[in-house]
CSV table of C-alpha atoms in Angstrom, one decimal:
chain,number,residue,atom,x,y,z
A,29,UNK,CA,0.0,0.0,0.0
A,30,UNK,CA,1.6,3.3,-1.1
A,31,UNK,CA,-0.1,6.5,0.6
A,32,UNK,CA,-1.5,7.8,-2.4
A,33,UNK,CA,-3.8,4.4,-2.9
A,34,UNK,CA,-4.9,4.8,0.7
A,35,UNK,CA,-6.1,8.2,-0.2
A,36,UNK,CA,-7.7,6.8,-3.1
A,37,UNK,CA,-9.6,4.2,-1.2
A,38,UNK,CA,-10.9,7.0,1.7
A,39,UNK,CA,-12.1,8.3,-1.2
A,40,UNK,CA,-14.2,5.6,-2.2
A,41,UNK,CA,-15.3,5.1,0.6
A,42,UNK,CA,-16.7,8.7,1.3
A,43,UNK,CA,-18.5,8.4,-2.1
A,44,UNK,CA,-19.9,5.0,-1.1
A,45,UNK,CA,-21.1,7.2,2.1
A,46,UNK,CA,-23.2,9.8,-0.5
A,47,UNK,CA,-20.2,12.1,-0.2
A,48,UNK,CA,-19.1,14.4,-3.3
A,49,UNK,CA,-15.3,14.1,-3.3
A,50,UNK,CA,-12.9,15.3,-5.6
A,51,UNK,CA,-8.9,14.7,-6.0
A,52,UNK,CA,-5.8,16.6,-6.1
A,53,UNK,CA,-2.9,15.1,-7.4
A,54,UNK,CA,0.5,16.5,-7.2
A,55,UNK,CA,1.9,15.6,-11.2
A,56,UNK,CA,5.1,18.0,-11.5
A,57,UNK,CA,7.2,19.7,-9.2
A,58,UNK,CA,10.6,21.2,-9.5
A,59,UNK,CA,12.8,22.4,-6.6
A,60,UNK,CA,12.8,21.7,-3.1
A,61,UNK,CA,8.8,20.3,-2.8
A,62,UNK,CA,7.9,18.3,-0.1
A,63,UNK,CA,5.9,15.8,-1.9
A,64,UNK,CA,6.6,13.6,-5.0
A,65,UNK,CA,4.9,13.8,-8.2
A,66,UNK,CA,1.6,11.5,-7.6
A,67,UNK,CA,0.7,12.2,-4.1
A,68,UNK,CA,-2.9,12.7,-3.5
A,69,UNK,CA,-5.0,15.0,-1.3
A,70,UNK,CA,-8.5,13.9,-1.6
A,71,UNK,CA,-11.8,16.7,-0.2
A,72,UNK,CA,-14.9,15.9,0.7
A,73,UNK,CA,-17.9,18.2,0.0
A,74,UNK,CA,-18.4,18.4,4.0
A,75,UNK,CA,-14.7,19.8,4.1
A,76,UNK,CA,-12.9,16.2,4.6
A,77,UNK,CA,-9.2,15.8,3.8
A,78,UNK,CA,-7.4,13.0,3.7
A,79,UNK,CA,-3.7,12.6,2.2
A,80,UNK,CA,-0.9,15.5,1.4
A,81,UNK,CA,-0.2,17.1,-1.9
A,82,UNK,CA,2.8,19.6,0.0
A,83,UNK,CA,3.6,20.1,3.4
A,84,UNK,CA,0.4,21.8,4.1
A,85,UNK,CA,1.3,25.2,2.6
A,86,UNK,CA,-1.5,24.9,-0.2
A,87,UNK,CA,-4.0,22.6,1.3
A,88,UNK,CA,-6.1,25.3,1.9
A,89,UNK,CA,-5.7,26.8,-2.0
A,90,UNK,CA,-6.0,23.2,-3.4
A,91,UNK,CA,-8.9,22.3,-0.7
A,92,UNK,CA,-10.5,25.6,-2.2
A,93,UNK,CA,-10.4,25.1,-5.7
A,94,UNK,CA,-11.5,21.6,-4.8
A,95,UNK,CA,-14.7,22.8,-3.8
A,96,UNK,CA,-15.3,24.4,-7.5
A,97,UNK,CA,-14.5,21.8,-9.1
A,98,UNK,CA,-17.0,19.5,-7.2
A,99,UNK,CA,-19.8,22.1,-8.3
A,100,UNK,CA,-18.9,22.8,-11.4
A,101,UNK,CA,-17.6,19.0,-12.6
A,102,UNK,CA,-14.3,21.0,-14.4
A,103,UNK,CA,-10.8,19.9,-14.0
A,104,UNK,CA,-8.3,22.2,-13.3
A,105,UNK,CA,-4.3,22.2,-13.5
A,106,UNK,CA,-3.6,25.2,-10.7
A,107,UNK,CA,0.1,26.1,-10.5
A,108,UNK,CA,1.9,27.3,-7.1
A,109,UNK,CA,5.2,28.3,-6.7
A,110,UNK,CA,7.5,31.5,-6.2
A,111,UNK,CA,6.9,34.1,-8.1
A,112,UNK,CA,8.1,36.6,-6.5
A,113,UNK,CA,10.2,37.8,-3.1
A,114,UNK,CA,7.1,37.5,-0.8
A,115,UNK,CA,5.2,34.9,-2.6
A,116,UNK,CA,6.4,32.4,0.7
A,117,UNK,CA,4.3,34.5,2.5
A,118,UNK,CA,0.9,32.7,0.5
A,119,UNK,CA,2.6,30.0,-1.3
A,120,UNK,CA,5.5,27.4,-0.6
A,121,UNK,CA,8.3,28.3,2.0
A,122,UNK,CA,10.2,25.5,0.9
A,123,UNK,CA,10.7,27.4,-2.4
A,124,UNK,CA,9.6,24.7,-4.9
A,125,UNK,CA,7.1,24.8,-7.4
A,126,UNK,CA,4.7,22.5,-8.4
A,127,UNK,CA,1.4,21.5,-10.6
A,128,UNK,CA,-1.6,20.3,-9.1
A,129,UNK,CA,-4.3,18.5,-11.0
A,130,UNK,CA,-8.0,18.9,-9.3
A,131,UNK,CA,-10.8,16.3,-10.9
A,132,UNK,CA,-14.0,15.5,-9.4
A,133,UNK,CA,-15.0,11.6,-8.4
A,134,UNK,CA,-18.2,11.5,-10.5
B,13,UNK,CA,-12.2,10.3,-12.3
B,14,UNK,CA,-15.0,7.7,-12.7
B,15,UNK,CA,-16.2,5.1,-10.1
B,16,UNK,CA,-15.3,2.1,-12.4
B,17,UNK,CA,-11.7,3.6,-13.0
B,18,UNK,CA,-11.3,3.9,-9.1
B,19,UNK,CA,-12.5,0.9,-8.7
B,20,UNK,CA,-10.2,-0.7,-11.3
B,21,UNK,CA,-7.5,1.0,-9.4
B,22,UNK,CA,-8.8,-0.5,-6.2
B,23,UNK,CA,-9.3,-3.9,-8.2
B,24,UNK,CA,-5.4,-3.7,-9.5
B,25,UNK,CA,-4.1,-2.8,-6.0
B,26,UNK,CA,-6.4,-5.9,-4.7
B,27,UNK,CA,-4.7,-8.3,-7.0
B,28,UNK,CA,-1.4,-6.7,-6.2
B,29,UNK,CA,-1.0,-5.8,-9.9
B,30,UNK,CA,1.1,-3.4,-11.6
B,31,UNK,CA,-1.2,-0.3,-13.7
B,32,UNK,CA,-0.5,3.0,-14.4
B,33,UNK,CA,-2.9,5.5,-14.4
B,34,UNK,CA,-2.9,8.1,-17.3
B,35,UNK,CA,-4.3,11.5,-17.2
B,36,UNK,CA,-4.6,14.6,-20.2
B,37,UNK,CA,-4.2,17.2,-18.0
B,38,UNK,CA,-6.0,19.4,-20.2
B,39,UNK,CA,-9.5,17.9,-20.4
B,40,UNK,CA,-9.1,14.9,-17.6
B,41,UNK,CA,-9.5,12.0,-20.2
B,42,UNK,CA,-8.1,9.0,-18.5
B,43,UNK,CA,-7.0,5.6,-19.1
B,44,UNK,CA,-5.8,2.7,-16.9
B,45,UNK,CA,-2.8,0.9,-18.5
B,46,UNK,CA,-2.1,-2.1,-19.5
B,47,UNK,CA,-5.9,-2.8,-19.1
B,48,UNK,CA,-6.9,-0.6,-22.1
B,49,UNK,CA,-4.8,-0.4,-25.6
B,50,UNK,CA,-3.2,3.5,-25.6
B,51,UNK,CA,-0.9,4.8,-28.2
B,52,UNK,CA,2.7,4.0,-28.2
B,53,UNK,CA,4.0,6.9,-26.5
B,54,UNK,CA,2.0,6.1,-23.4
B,55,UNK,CA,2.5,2.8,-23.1
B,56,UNK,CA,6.4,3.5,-23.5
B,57,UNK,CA,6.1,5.8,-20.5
B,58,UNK,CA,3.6,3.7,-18.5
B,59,UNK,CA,6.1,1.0,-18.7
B,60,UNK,CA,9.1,2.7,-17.6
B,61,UNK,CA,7.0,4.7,-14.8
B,62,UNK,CA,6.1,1.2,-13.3
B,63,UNK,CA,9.7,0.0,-13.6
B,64,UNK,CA,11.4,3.0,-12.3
B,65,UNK,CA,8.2,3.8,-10.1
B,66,UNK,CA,8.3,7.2,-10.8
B,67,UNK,CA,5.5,9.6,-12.1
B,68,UNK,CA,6.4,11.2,-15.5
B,69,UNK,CA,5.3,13.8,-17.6
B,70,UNK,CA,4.8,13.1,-21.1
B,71,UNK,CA,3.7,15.4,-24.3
B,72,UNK,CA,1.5,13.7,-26.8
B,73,UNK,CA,0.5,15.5,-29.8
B,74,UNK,CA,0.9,18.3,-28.0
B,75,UNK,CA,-1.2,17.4,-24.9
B,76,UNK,CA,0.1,17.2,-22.0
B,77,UNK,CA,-0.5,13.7,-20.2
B,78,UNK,CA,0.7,12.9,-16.3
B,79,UNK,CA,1.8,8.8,-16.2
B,80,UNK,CA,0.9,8.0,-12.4
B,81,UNK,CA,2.3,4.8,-11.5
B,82,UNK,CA,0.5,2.1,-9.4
B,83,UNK,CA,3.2,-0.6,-8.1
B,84,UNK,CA,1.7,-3.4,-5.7
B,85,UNK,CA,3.5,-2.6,-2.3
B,86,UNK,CA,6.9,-2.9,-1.1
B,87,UNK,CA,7.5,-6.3,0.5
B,88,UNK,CA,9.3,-7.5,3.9
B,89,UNK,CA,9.8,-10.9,4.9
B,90,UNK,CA,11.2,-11.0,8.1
B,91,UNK,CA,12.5,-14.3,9.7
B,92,UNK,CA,11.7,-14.8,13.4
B,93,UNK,CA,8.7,-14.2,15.2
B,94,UNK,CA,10.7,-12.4,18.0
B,95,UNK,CA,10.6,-9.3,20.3
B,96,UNK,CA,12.5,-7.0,17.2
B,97,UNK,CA,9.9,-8.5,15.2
B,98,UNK,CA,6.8,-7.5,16.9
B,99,UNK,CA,7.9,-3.9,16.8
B,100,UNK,CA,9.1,-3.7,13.0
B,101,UNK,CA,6.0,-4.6,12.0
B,102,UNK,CA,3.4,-2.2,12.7
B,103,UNK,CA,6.7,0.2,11.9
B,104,UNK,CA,7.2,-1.2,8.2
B,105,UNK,CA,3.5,-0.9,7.6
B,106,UNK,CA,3.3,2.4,8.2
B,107,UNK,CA,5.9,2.9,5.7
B,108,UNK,CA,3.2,0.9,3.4
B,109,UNK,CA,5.3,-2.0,3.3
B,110,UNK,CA,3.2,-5.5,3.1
B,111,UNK,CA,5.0,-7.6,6.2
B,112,UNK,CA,5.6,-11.6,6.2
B,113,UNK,CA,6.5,-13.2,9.6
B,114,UNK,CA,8.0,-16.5,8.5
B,115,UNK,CA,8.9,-19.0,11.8
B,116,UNK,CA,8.5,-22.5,11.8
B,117,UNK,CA,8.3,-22.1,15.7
B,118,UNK,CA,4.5,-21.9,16.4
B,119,UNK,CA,5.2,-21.1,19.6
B,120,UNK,CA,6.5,-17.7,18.5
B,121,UNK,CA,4.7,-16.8,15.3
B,122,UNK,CA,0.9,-16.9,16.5
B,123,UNK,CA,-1.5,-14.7,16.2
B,124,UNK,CA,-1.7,-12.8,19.5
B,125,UNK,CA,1.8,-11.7,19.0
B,126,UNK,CA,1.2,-10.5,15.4
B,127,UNK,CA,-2.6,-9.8,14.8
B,128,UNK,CA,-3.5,-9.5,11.2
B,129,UNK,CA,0.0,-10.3,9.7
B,130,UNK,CA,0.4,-13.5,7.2
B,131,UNK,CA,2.6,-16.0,9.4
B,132,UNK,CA,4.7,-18.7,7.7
B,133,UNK,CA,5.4,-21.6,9.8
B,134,UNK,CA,7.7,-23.4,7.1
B,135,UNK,CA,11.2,-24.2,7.2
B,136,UNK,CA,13.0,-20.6,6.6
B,137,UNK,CA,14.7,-21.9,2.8
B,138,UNK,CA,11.2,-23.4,1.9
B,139,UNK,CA,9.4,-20.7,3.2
B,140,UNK,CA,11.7,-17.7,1.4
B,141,UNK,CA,12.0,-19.7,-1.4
B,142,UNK,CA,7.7,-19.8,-2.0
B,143,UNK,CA,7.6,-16.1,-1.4
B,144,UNK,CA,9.8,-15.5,-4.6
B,145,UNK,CA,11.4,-12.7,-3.2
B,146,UNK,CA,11.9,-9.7,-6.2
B,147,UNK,CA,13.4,-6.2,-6.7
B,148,UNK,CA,10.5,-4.9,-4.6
B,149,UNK,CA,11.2,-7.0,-1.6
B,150,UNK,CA,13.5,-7.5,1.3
B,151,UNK,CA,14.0,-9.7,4.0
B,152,UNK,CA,15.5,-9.3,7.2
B,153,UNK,CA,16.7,-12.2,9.9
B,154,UNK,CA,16.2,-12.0,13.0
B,155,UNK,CA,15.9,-15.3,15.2
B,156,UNK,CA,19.8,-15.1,15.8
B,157,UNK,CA,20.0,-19.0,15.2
B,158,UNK,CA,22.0,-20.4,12.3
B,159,UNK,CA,19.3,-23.6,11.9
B,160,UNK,CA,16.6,-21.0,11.3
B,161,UNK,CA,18.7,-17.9,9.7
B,162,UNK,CA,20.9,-19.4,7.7
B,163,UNK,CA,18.4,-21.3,4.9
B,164,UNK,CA,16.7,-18.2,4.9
B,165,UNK,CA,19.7,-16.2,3.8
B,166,UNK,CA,20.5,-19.0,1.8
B,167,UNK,CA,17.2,-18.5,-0.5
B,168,UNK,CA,16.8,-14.9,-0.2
B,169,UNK,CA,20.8,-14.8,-1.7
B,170,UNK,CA,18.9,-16.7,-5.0
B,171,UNK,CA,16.6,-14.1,-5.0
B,172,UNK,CA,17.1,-10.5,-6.7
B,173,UNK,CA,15.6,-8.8,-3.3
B,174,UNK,CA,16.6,-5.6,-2.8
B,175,UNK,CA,17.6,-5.9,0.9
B,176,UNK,CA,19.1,-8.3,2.6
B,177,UNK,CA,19.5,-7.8,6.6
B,178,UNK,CA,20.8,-10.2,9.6
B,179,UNK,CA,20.7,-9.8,13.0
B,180,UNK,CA,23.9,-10.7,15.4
B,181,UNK,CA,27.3,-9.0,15.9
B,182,UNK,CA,30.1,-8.8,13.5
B,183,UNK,CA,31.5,-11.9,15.4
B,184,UNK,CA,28.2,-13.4,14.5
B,185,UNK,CA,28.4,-12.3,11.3
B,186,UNK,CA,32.0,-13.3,10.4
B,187,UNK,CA,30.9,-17.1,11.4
B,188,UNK,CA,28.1,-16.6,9.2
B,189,UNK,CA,29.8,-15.4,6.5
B,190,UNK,CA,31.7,-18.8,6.4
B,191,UNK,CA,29.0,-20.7,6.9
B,192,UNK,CA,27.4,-19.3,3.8
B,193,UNK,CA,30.7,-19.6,2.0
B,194,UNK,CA,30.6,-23.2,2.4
B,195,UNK,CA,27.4,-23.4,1.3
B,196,UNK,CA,28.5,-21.9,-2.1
B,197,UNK,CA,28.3,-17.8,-2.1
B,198,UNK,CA,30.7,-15.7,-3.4
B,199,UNK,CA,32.1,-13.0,-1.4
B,200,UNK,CA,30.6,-10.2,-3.2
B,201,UNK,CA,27.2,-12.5,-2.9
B,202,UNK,CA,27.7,-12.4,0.8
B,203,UNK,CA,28.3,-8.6,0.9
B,204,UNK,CA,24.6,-8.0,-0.2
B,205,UNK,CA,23.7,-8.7,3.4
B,206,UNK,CA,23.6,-6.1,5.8
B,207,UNK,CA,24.9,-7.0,9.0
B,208,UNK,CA,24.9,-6.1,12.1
B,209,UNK,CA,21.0,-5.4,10.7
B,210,UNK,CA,20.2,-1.6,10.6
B,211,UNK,CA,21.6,1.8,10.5
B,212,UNK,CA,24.0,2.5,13.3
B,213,UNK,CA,22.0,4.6,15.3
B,214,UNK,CA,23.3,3.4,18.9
B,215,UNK,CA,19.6,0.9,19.0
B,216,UNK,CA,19.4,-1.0,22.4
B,217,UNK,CA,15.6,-1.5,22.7
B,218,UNK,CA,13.6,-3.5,20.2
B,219,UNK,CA,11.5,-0.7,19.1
B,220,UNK,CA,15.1,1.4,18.0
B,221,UNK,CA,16.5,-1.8,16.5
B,222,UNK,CA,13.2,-1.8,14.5
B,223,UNK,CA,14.0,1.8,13.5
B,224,UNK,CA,17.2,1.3,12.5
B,225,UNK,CA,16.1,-2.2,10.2
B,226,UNK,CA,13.2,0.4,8.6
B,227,UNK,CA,15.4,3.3,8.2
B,228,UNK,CA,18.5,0.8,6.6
B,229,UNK,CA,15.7,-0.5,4.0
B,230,UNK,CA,14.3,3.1,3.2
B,231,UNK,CA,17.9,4.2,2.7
B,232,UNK,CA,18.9,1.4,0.4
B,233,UNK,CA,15.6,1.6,-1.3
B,234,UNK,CA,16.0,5.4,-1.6
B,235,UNK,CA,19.5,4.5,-2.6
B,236,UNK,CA,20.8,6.8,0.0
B,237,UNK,CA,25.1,7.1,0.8
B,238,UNK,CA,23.4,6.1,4.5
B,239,UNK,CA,22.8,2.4,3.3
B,240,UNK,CA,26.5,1.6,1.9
B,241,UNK,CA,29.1,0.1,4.3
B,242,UNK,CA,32.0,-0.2,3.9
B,243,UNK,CA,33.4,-3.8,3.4
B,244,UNK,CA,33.9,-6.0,6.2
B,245,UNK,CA,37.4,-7.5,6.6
B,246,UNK,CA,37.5,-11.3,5.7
């Protein structure tokens, strides 16, 4: 068992429960992320989380655009990184970057 | 993602089979390889994400695709139902490791002392030898007798396991590495065995010693400088 298949199967199990659920997977990074290309963060409509897509500096953004993606059925690809001097301040202390791919479990 | 493809996912992982998981980042299309046929491209990349079980990015006809791949776990067969043993386990799954307890001593390898885990009661060489050790497993000794240890070491030295660990001292070791000799291995065969077991981290109660046997596999997994030694002198 890998931690990204957990995720995925705490995910099943919150739809089998009547829960909408969406996932976030982590599919490119580049510098000093904490987590490797595939990790999973999976969101329940009720505001579950289970898993990690970074070392919860964009949970919140990724939980967030989650949410829209649950009502509206779209993927999305969102992007976090530095971008500038103060970006740590919202984004990723480490100083990576990565790509995050949201879908909806429907 | 749909139900059926999660639940092909969940099916794969069930059956402890190899997929990979492909995903056009642009629209969300997905497909589930080797289950369904996918252009070359893909299937190139699927392949090698399984083999190097890495996730890979990959541009097809100027869409972008993410290969995600699904490996069955990492294995651990340990050998002896002891103290050590009792506390790796619960460790090495919460790495996501799947644990084997093999010890033909019944009196040790029940089910109070390891609830939930597959136990092996046959003869260590036997017992290794049905597990078919591969790259994605390794196996650990740990009863500290030559009867039960050696066989095992024996088998999982046929095997291309990607760990090999023994409990006992260097003093232990040294007699064991003659032992084995006689039984046929090479030298450099031999040196694929890590022993004394684990990272030097100054263990004394089982629980550490259990750290440092997890933290040695991560490392050699990981291929970290941590997990090479150097040589012991014949």
């Amino acid at each position: 068992m890998s931690d990204s298949e957990d995720v995925l199967a705490t995910a099943a199990n919150w739809r089998a429960a009547g829960e909408t659920v969406a996932l976030a997977t982590v599919v490119e990074t580049w510098g000093s992320s904490p987590r490797p290309a595939g990790s999973r963060l999976a969101v329940s409509a009720s505001g579950k989380l289970a898993g990690s897509v970074s070392g919860g500096c964009i949970e919140g953004a990724v939980a967030d655009a989650a949410k829209q993606t649950m009502a509206s059925g779209a993927p999305q690809l969102l992007d976090f990184g530095i971008s500038d001097e103060r970006a740590w301040e919202v984004g990723l202390a480490c100083g990576g970057k990565l790509k995050v791919f949201v879908e909806k479990l429907s | 993602m749909t139900p059926e493809l999660l639940a092909a996912l969940e099916g794969a992982k069930a059956a402890k089979r190899p997929v990979a998981l492909l995903t056009r980042l642009t629209d969300g299309a997905q497909h589930l390889w080797p289950d369904e046929v996918v252009p070359a491209p893909l299937a190139d990349a699927a392949e090698r994400a399984l083999r190097e079980d890495a996730a890979a990015n990959v541009t097809l006809e100027g869409e972008a695709w993410f290969v995600h791949p699904h490996n069955p776990p990492l294995r651990i067969i340990i050998i002896g139902a002891v103290h050590i043993a009792q506390a790796l386990v619960p460790m090495a799954q919460a790495a996501g490791y799947a644990v084997t307890v093999v010890d033909p001593r019944r009196a040790w390898a029940t089910a109070e002392r390891f609830p939930g885990i597959t136990l092996i009661h046959e003869w260590t060489d036997d017992a290794v030898a049905a597990l078919a050790p591969d790259s994605r497993s390794a196996v650990v000794t740990l009863t500290h007798d030559p009867k039960l240890d050696d066989p095992g070491l024996d088998a999982a030295l046929k095997s291309d396991c990607f760990y090999i660990g023994a409990l006992g001292s260097r003093r232990t070791h040294a007699k064991r590495v003659a032992r084995l000799q006689e039984m046929g291995h090479s030298a450099e065969a031999i040196a694929r065995i890590h022993a004394p077991v684990g990272l030097n981290i100054e263990a004394v109660t089982a629980p550490e010693i259990a750290l440092s046997i997890l933290a040695e596999v991560v490392a050699t997994r990981r291929g970290a400088a941590l997990a090479r030694r150097p040589a012991l002198a014949a």
